[in-house]
Short mmCIF file of C-alpha atoms and ligand atoms in Angstrom, two decimals:
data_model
loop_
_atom_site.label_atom_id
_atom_site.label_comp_id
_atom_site.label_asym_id
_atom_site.label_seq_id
_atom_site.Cartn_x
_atom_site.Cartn_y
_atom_site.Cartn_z
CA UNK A 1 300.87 104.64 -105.78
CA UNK A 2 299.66 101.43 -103.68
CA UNK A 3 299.67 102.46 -99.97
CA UNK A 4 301.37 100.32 -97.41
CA UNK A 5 299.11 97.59 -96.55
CA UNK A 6 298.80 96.59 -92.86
CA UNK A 7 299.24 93.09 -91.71
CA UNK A 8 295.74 91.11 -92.37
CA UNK A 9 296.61 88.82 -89.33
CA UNK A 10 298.61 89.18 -86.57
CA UNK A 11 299.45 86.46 -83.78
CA UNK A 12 301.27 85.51 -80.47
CA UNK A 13 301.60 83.31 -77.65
CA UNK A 14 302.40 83.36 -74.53
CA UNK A 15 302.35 81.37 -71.41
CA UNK A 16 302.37 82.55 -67.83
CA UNK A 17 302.79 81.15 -64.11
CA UNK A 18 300.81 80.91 -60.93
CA UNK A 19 301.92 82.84 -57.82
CA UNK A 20 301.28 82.13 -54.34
CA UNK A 21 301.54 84.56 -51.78
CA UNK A 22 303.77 84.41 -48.36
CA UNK A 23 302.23 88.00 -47.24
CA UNK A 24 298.79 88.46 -48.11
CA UNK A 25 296.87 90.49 -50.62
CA UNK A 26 293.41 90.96 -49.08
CA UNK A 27 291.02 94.25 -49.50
CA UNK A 28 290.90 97.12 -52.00
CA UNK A 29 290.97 100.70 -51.38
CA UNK A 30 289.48 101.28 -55.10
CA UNK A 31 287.78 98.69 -56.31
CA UNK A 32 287.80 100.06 -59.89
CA UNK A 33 291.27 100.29 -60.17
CA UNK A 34 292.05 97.24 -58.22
CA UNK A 35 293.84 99.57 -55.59
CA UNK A 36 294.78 97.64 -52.78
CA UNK A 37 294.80 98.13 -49.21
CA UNK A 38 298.57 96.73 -48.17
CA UNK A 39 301.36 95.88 -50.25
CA UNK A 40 301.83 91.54 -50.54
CA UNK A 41 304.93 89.11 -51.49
CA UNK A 42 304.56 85.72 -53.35
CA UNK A 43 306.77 83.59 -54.90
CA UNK A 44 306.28 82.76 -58.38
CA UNK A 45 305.46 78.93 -59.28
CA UNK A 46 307.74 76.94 -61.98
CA UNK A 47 305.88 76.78 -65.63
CA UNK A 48 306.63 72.85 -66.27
CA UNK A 49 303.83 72.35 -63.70
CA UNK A 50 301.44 75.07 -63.51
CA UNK A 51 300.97 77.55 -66.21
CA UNK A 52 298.62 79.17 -68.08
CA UNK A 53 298.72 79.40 -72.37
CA UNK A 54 297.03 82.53 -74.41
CA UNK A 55 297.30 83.31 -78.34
CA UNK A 56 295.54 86.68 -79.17
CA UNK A 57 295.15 87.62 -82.84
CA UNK A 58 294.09 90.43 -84.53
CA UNK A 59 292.60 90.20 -87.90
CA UNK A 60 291.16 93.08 -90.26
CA UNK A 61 288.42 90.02 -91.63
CA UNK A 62 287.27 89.69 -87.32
CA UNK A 63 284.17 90.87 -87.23
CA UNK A 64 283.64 90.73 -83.34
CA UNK A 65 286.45 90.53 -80.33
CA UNK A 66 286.08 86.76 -79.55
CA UNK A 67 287.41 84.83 -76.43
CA UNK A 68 287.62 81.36 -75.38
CA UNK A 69 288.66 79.76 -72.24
CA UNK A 70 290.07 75.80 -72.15
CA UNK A 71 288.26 75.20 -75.11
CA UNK A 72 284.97 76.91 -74.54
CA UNK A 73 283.60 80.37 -75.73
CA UNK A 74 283.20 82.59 -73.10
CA UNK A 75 282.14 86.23 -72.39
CA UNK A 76 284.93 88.74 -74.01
CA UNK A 77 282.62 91.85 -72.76
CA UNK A 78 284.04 90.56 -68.96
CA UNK A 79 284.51 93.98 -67.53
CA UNK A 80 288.25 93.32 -66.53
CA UNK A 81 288.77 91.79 -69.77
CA UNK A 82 287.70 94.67 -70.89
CA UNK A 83 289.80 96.91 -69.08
CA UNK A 84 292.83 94.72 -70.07
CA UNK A 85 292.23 95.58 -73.66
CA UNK A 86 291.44 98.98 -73.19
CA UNK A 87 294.74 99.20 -71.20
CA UNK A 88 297.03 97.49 -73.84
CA UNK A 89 295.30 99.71 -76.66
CA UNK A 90 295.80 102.82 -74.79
CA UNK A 91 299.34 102.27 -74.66
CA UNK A 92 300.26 100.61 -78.34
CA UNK A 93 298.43 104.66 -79.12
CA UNK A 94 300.38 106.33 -77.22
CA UNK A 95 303.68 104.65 -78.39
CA UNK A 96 302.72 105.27 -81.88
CA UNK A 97 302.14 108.59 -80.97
CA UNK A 98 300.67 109.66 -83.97
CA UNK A 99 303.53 108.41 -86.32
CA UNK A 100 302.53 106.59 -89.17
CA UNK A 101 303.45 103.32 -89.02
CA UNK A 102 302.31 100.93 -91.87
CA UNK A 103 304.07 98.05 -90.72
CA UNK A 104 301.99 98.36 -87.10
CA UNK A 105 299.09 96.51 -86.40
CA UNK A 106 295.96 98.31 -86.54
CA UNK A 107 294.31 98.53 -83.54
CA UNK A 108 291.02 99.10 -85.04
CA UNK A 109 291.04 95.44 -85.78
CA UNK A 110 289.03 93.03 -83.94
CA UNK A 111 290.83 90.51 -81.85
CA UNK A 112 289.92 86.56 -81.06
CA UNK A 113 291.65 85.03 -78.14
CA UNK A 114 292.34 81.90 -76.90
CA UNK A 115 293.29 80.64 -73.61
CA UNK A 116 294.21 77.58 -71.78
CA UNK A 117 295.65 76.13 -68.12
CA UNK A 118 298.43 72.94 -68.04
CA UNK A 119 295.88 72.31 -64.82
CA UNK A 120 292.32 71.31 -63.78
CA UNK A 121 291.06 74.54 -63.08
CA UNK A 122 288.59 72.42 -60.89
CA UNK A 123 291.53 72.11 -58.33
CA UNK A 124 291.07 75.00 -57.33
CA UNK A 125 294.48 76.71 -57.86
CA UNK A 126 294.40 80.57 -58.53
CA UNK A 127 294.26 80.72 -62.23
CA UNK A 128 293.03 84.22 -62.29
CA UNK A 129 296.57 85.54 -61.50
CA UNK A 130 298.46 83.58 -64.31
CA UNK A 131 295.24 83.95 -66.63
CA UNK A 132 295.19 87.64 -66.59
CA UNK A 133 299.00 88.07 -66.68
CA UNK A 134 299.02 85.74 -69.73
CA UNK A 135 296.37 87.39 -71.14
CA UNK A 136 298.17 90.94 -71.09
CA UNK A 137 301.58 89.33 -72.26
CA UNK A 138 300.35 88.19 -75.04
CA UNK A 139 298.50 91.45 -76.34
CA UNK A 140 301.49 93.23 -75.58
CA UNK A 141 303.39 90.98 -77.80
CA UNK A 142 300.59 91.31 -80.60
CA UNK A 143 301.01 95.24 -80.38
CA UNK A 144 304.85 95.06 -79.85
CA UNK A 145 304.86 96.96 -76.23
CA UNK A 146 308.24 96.65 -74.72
CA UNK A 147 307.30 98.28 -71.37
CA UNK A 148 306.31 96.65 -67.57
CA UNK A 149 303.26 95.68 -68.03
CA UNK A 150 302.00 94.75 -64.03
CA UNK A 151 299.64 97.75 -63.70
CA UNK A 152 297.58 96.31 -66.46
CA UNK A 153 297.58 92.97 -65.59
CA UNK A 154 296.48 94.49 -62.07
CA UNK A 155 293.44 96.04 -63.58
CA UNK A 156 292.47 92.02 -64.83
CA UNK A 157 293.05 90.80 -61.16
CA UNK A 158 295.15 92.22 -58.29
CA UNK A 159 297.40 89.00 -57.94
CA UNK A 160 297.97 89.00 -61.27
CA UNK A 161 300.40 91.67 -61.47
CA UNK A 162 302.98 89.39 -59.36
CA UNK A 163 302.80 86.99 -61.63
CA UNK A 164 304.53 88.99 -64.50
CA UNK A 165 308.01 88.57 -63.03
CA UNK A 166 309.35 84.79 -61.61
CA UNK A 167 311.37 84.41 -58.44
CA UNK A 168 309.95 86.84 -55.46
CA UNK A 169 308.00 89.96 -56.47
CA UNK A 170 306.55 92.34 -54.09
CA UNK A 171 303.00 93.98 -55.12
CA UNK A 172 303.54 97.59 -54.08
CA UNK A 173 301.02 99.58 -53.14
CA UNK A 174 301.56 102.69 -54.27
CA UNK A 175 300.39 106.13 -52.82
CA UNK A 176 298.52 107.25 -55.98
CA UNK A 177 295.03 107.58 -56.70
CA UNK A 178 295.25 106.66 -60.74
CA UNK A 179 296.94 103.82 -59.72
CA UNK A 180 300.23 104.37 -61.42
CA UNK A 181 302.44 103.74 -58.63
CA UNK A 182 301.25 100.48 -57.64
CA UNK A 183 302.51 97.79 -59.71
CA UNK A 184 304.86 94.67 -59.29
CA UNK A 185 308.46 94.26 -58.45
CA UNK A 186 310.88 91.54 -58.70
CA UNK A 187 312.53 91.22 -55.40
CA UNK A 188 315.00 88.25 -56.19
CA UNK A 189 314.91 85.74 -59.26
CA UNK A 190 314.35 82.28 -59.23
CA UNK A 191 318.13 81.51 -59.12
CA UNK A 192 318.19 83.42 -55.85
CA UNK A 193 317.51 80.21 -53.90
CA UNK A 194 318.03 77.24 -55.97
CA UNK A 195 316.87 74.19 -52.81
CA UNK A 196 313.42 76.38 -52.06
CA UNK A 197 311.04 73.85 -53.32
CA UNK A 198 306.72 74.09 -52.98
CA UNK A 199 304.19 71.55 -52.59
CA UNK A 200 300.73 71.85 -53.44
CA UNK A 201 298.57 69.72 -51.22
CA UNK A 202 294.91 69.88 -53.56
CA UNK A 203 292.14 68.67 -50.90
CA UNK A 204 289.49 66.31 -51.94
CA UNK A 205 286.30 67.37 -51.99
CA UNK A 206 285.94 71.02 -52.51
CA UNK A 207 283.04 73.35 -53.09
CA UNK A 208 283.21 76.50 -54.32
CA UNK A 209 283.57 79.18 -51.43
CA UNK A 210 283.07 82.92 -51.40
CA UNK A 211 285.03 84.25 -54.41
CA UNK A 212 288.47 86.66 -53.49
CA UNK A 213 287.23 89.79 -55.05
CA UNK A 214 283.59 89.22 -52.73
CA UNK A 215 285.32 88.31 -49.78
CA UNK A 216 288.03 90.63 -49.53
CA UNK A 217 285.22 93.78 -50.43
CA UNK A 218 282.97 92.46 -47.17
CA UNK A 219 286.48 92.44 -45.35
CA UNK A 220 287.44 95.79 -45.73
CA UNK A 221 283.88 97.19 -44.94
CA UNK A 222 283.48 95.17 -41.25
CA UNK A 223 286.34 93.50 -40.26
CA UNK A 224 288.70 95.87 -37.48
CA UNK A 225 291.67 93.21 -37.64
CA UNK A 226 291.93 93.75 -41.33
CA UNK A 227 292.13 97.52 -41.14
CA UNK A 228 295.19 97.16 -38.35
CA UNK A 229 296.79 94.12 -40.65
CA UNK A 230 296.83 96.94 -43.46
CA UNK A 231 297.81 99.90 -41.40
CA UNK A 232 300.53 98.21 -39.24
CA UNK A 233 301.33 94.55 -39.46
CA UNK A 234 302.09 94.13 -43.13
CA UNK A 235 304.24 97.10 -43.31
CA UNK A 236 306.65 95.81 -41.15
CA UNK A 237 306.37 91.92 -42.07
CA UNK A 238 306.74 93.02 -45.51
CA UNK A 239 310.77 94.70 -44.48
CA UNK A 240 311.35 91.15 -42.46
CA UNK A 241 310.14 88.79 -45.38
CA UNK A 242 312.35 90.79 -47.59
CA UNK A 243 315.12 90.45 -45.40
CA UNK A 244 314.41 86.83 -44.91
CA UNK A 245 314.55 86.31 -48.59
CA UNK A 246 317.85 88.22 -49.29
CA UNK A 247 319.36 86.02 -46.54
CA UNK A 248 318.08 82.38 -47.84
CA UNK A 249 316.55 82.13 -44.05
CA UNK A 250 313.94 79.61 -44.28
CA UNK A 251 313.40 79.45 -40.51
CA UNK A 252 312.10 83.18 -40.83
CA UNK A 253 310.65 83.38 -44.02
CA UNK A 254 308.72 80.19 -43.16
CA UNK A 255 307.81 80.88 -39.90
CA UNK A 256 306.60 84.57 -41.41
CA UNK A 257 304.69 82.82 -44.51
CA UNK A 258 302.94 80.75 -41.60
CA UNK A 259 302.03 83.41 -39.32
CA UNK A 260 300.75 85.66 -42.56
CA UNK A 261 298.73 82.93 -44.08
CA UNK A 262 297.06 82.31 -40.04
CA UNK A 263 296.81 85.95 -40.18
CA UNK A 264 294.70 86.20 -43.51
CA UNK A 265 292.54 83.40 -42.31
CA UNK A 266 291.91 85.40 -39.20
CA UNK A 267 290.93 88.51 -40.70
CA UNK A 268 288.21 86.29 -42.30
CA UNK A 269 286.83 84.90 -39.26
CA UNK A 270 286.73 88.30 -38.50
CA UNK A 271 284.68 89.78 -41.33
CA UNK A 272 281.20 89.88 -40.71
CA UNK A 273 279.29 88.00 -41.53
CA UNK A 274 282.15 85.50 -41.31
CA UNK A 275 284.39 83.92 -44.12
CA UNK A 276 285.73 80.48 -43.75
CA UNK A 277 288.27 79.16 -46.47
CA UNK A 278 290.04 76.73 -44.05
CA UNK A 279 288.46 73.34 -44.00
CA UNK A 280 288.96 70.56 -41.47
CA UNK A 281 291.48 68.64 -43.44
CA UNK A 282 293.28 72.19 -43.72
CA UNK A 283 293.78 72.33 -40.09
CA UNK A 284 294.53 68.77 -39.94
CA UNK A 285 297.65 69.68 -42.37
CA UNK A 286 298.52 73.37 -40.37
CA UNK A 287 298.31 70.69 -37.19
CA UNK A 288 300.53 68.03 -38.81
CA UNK A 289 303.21 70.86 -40.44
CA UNK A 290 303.43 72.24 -36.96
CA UNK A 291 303.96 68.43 -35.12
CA UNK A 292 306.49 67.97 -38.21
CA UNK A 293 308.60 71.15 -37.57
CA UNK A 294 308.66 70.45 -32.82
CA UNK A 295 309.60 67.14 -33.92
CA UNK A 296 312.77 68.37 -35.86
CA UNK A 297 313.32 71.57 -33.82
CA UNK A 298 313.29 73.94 -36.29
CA UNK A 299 310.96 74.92 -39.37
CA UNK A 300 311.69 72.10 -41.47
CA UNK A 301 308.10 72.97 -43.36
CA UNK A 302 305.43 75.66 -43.69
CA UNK A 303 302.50 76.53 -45.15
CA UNK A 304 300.41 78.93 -46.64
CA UNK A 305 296.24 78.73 -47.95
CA UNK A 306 294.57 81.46 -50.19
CA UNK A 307 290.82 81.63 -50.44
CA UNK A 308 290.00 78.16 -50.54
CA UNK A 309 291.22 74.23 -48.52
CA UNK A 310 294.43 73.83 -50.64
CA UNK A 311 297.67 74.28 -48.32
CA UNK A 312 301.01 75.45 -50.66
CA UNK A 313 303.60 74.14 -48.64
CA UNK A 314 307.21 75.54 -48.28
CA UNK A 315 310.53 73.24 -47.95
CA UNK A 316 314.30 73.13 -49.05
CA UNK A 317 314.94 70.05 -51.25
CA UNK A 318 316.27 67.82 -48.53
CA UNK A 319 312.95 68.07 -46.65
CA UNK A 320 310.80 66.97 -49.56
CA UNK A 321 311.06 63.63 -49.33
CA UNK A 322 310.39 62.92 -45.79
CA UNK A 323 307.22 65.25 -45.57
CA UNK A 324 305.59 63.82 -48.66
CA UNK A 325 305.98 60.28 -46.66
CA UNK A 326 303.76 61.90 -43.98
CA UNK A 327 301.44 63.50 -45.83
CA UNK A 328 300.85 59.93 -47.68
CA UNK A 329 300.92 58.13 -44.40
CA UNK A 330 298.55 60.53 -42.65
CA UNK A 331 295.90 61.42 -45.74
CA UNK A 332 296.40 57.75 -47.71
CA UNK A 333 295.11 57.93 -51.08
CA UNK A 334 292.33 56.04 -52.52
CA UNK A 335 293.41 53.11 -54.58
CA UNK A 336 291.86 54.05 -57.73
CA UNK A 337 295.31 54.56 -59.84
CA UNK A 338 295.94 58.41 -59.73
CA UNK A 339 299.63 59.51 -58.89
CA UNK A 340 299.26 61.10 -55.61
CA UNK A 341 302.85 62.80 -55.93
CA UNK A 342 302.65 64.73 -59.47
CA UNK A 343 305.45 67.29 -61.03
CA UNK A 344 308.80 67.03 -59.64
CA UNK A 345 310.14 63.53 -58.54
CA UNK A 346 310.13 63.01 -55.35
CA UNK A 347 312.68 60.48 -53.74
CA UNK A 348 311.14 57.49 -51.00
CA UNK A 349 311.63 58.06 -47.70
CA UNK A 350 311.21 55.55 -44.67
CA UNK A 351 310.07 57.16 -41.28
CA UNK A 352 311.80 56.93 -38.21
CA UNK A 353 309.91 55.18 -35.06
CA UNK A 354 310.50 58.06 -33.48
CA UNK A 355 309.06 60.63 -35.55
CA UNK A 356 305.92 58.31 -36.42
CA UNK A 357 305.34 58.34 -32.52
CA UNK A 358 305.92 62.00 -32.12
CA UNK A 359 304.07 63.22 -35.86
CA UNK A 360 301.65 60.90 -37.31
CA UNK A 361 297.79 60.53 -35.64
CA UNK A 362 294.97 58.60 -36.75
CA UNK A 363 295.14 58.46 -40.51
CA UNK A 364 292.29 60.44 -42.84
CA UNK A 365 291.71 58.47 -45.98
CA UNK A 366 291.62 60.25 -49.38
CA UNK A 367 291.17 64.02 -47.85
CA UNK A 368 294.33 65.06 -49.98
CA UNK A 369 293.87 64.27 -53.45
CA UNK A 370 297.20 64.66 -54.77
CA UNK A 371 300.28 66.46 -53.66
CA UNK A 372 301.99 68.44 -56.74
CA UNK A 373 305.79 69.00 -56.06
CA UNK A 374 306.81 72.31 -57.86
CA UNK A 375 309.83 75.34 -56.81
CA UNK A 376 309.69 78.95 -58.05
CA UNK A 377 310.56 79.64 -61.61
CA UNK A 378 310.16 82.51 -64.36
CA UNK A 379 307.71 84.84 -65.23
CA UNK A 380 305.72 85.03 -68.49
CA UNK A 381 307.83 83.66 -71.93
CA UNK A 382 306.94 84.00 -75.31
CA UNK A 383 306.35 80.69 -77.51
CA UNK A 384 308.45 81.35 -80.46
CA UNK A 385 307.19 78.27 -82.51
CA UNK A 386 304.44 78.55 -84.04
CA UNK A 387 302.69 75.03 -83.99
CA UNK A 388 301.81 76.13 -80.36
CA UNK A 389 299.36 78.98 -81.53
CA UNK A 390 295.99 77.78 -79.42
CA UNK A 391 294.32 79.52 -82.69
CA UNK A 392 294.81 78.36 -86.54
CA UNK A 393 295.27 80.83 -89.05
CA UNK A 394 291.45 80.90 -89.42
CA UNK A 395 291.39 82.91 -86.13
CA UNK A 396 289.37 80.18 -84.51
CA UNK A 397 290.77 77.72 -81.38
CA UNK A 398 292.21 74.54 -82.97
CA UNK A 399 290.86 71.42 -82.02
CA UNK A 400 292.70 69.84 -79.01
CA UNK A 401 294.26 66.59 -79.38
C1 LIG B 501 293.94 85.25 -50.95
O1 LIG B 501 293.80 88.71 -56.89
O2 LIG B 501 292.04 86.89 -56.78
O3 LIG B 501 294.98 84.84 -53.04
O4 LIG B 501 291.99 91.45 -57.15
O5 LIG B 501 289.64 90.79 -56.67
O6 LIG B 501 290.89 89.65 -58.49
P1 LIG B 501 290.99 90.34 -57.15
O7 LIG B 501 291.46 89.24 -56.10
P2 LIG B 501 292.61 88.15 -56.21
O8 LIG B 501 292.91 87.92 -54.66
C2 LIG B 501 293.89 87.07 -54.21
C3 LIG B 501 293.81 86.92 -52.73
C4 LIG B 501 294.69 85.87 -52.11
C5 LIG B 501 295.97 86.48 -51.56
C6 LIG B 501 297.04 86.86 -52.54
O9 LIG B 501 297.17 86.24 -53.62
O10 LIG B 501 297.81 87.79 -52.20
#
């Protein structure tokens, strides 16, 4: 009698988002694990302008696991790639348990995977997080897993696991030491506040700076700030910014985003030696948002940086405009044709005497290279159609157009 035959080729894609974070993730307590030190908050970043794109397949004629990253091969023996795998494997087992499934995938086949960003990954915006969380979607579609799916997507990279839900997700920490307690939460979806919108100022000129996973390890063995940040400040800021989202208060959840981000950037000063991820044209932004905001009375604006110059700036709808106008009038952009205002369209706005006089200083050609004008949106989605597939049925990346 002919025994069930297993698929010979199995596919899927997925795509995933960025996340930016308004209380910080910074230091480990296992570094193995990805364990961290405090429990963190972002808000996850709309797919039509920043995602990321993975097809995994698993084929019984692979004869090695295969990866490649915007087009080019890359190392698939990563040791968090590694553990991603492992993870997903472990799990499509267990389901299984045992039970003979012909119609399953095997999961002694090798697997090819392809993966791509909708961005310049030289502009320096986090693509580990939506990377790894796209990366762990899509095996978990190829192995049909149903469950959450943030603790492995934590083991890939600790922001990661926030970007497996859209809207506002907290990163728990959990109390555990296998880990199994610290995974992602949605706190609020997307819908929750429909006029929330984010700007992403990329500054010109950067260099690479001391990687997250580096910096954050040095941090945790020297700096004293960080180790009180952990223990008391974030617990607490963590209830507000909660709070502040429930209630739709952008005064406090931008004045809280502001004072976390300064926060982050302090504990960095204070690791030893010292970190610096802030640039001048960073401060010249913090300066101008906080000009912008005495001007108007309130927090009109605020901003947030990660490890590197870029500020992520917060604003309801009706601000947008405006701001943009003084970013362009205080950082005007080189002539050379580039749209300086990408993703979202953006309205013109003229500025008031008034608020020239009181905001704008001497202007600082070309330091912000474009502005891209995004608002939170969902987590990772499937791509149903299969034209989208970043591999051909050969199991090898198809050639870009
Ligand atoms: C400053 O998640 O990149 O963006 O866990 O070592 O991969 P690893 O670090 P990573 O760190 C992100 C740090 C941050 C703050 C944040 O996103 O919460």
């Amino acid at each position: 009698a002919a025994m069930a035959a297993e698929r010979a080729l199995a596919m899927a894609t997925c795509t995933a988002p960025v996340n930016i974070a308004v209380i910080k993730y910074w230091g480990k307590r296992d570094t193995d694990l990805i364990l961290p030190i405090n429990s963190s908050l972002s808000v996850t970043l709309h797919q039509d302008q920043l995602k990321t794109t993975t097809t995994a397949a698993a084929s019984r004629d692979f004869t090695e696991d295969r990866l490649w990253l915007n087009g080019k091969e890359a190392d698939v023996g990563h040791p968090r790639v590694q553990a991603c795998l492992r993870e997903v494997r472990r799990l499509a087992r267990k389901r299984r348990g045992g039970s003979e499934d012909a119609a399953a995938l095997s999961l002694s086949y090798k697997i090819h995977i392809a993966s791509e960003n909708n961005f310049p990954t030289a502009a320096g915006l986090a693509s580990s997080a939506a990377g790894y969380a796209c990366l762990v979607s899509a095996l978990a579609r190829l192995y049909g897993l149903e469950e959450e799916l943030s603790e492995v997507a934590r083991r890939g990279s600790g922001s990661a696991c926030r970007s497996m839900f859209g809207g506002f997700v907290q990163w728990q920490r959990g109390e555990r030491p296998d880990g199994t307690d610290s995974l992602a939460l949605q706190v609020a979806p997307e819908t929750h506040w429909p006029e929330l919108r984010v700007l992403v100022l990329v500054v010109s000129g950067e260099k690479k700076p001391v990687g997250s996973t580096a910096g954050m390890q040095t941090s945790v063995e020297t700096s004293p700030l960080l180790k009180h940040r952990a223990e008391v400040v974030v617990p607490e800021r963590l209830a507000q910014m909660m709070q502040h989202i429930r209630d739709r208060d952008f005064e406090g959840f931008g004045q809280l985003a502001m004072r976390d981000s300064n926060q982050f950037h302090a504990t960095c000063l204070d690791t030893f030696p010292p970190i610096f991820y802030l640039t001048d044209v960073s401060r010249h932004i913090i300066a101008l948002a906080h000009r912008y905001n005495a001007h108007h009375g309130h927090t009109k604006v605020a901003y947030t940086f990660d490890a590197g110059p870029n500020a992520v700036i917060f604003a309801l709808a009706d601000a947008v405009a405006e701001f943009v106008e003084v970013v362009r009038r205080s950082f005007p952009p080189a002539a050379n044709g580039d749209q300086f205002v990408r993703g979202l369209p953006v309205g013109s706005a003229a500025l008031l005497p008034e608020l020239e006089a009181a905001v704008l200083t001497a202007p600082v050609p070309g330091a912000v290279q474009y502005i891209l004008h995004t608002k939170p949106g969902p987590g990772p989605q499937l791509v149903d159609d299969p034209s989208q597939h970043l591999l051909g049925p050969d199991g090898l990346p198809r050639s870009r157009a």
